[in-house]
XYZ file of C-alpha atoms in Angstrom:
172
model
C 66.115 4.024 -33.874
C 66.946 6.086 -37.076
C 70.344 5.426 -38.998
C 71.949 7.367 -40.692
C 74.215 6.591 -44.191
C 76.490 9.413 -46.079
C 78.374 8.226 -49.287
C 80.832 11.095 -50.884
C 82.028 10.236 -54.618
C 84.151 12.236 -57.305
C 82.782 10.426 -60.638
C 82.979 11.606 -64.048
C 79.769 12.117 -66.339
C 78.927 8.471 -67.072
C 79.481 7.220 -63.365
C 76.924 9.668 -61.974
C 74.084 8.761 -64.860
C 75.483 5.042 -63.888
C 75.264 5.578 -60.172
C 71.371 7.023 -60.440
C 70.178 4.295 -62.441
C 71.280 1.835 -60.117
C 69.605 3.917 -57.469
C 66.149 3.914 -59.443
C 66.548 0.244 -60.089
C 67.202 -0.742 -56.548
C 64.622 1.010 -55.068
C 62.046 -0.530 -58.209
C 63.540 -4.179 -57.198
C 63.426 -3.375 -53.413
C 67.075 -4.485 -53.006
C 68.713 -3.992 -49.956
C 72.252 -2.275 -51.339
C 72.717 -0.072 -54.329
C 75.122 -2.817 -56.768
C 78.916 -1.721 -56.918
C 78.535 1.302 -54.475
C 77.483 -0.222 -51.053
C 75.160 1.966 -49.784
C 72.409 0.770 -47.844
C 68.470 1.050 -48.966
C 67.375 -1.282 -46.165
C 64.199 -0.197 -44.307
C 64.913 3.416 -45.896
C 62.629 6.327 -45.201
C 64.976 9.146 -47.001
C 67.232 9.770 -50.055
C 68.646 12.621 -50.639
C 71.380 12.530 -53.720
C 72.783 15.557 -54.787
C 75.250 15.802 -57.491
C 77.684 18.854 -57.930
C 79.134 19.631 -61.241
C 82.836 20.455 -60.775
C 85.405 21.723 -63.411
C 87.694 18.378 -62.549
C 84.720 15.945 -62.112
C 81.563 15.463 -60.575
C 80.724 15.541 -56.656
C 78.072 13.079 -55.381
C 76.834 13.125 -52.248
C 74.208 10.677 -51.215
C 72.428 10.195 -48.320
C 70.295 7.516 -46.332
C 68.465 7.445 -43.474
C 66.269 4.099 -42.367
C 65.099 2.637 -39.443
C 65.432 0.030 -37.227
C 62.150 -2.136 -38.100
C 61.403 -2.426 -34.535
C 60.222 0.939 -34.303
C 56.751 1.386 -33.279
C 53.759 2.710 -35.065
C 53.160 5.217 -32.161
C 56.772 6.722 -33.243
C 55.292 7.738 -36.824
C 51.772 8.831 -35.318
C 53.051 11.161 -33.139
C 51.561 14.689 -33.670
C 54.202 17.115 -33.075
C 56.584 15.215 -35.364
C 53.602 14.922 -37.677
C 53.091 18.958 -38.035
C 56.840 19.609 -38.362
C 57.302 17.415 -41.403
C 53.749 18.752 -42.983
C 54.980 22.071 -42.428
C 58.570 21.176 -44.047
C 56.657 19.826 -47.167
C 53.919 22.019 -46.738
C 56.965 24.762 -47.328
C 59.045 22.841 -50.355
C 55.564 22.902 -52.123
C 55.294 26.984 -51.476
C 58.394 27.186 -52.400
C 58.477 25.286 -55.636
C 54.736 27.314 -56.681
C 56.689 30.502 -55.880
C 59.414 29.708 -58.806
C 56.368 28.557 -60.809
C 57.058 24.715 -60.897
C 55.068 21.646 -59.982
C 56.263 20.439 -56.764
C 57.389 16.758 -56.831
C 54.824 14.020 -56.531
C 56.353 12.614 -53.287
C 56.255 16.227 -51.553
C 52.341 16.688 -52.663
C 51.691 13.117 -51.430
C 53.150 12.972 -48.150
C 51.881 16.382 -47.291
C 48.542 15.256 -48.490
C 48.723 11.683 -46.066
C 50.023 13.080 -43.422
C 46.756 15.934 -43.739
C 44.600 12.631 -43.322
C 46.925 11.283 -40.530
C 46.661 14.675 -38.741
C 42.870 15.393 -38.758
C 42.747 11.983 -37.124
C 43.859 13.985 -33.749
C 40.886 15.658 -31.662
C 41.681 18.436 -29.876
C 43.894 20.066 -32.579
C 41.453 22.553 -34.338
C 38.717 19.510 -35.268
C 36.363 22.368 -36.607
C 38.813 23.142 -39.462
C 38.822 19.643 -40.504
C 36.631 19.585 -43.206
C 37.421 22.490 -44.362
C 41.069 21.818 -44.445
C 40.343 18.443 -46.039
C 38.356 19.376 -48.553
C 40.789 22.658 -49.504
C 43.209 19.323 -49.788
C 41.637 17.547 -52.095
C 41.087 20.577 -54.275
C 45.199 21.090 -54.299
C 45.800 17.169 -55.059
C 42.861 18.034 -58.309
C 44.889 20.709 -59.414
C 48.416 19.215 -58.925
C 46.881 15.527 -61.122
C 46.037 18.484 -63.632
C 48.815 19.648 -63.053
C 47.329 23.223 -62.892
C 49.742 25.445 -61.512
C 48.116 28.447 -60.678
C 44.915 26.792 -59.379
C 47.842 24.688 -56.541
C 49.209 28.446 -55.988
C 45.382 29.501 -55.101
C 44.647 26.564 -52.858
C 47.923 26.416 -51.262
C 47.200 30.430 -50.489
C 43.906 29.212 -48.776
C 45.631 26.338 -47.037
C 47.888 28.931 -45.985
C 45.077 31.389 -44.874
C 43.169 28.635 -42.972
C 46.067 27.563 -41.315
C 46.968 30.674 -39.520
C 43.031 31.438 -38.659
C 43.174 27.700 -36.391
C 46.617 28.515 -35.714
C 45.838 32.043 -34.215
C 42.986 30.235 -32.406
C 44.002 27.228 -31.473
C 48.483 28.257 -30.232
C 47.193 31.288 -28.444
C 45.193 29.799 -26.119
């Protein structure tokens, strides 16, 4: 069972560079609350903080979302829910080459896990494997190089090889 947490807070300045420390901290110490604010990190599998500069103060919104710990392994292996959140990273990272960035470490490393996670499932386009694994590891070289415009050429080919098992594998 997912949970979800959403924390609204006018601070000024030194409360929001306050409030994201403690964040940082209590996610380094694996604490289950953020100190002073109350907001659950407890079995958490997102974060999303976003912080609006306003002329009267600052807007912080954060939110949480964890599960219950008796969810099952099969829950996270399931392929369908697999491909949606490769293709929603998959997309950040096009998105972040496109404005000629690096995309974050967490977006290049889930998409990259979950590629291993997926190829694990016959029946899915198994002769694109390799290929698609290896076309991987060449965008995880270029991101630790941090090598934009190689990541923009193997995220084009990731993006090519995609739609060929795509176009053979969804049509059919």
């Amino acid at each position: 069972m997912t949970r979800k947490n959403k924390t609204h807070l006018n601070v000024d300045q030194e409360e929001a560079a306050d409030f994201f420390f403690k964040l940082a901290e209590s996610i380094r110490e694996d604490k289950e609350f953020v100190p002073e604010y109350d907001i659950p990190l407890r079995n958490y599998r997102k974060i999303k903080a976003s912080l609006k500069k306003k002329p009267e103060a600052y807007h912080l919104e954060v939110k949480i979302i964890s599960e219950d710990q008796e969810e099952t392994e099969d829950e996270d292996l399931n392929y369908k829910k697999l491909k949606k959140r490769m293709e929603a990273y998959f997309e950040e990272m096009a998105h972040s080459l496109q404005e000629d960035y690096l995309p974050s470490r967490e977006i290049v490393y889930v998409f990259l896990t979950d590629s291993k996670t997926m190829t694990s499932f016959s029946g899915y386009g198994d002769e694109y494997y390799e290929e698609f694994l290896q076309l991987c590891e060449n965008l995880r070289m270029a991101f630790e190089e941090e090598d934009i415009k190689s990541m923009k050429e193997h995220h084009n080919q990731l993006v090519q090889l995609r739609n060929d098992c795509h176009g053979r594998h969804k049509s059919s």
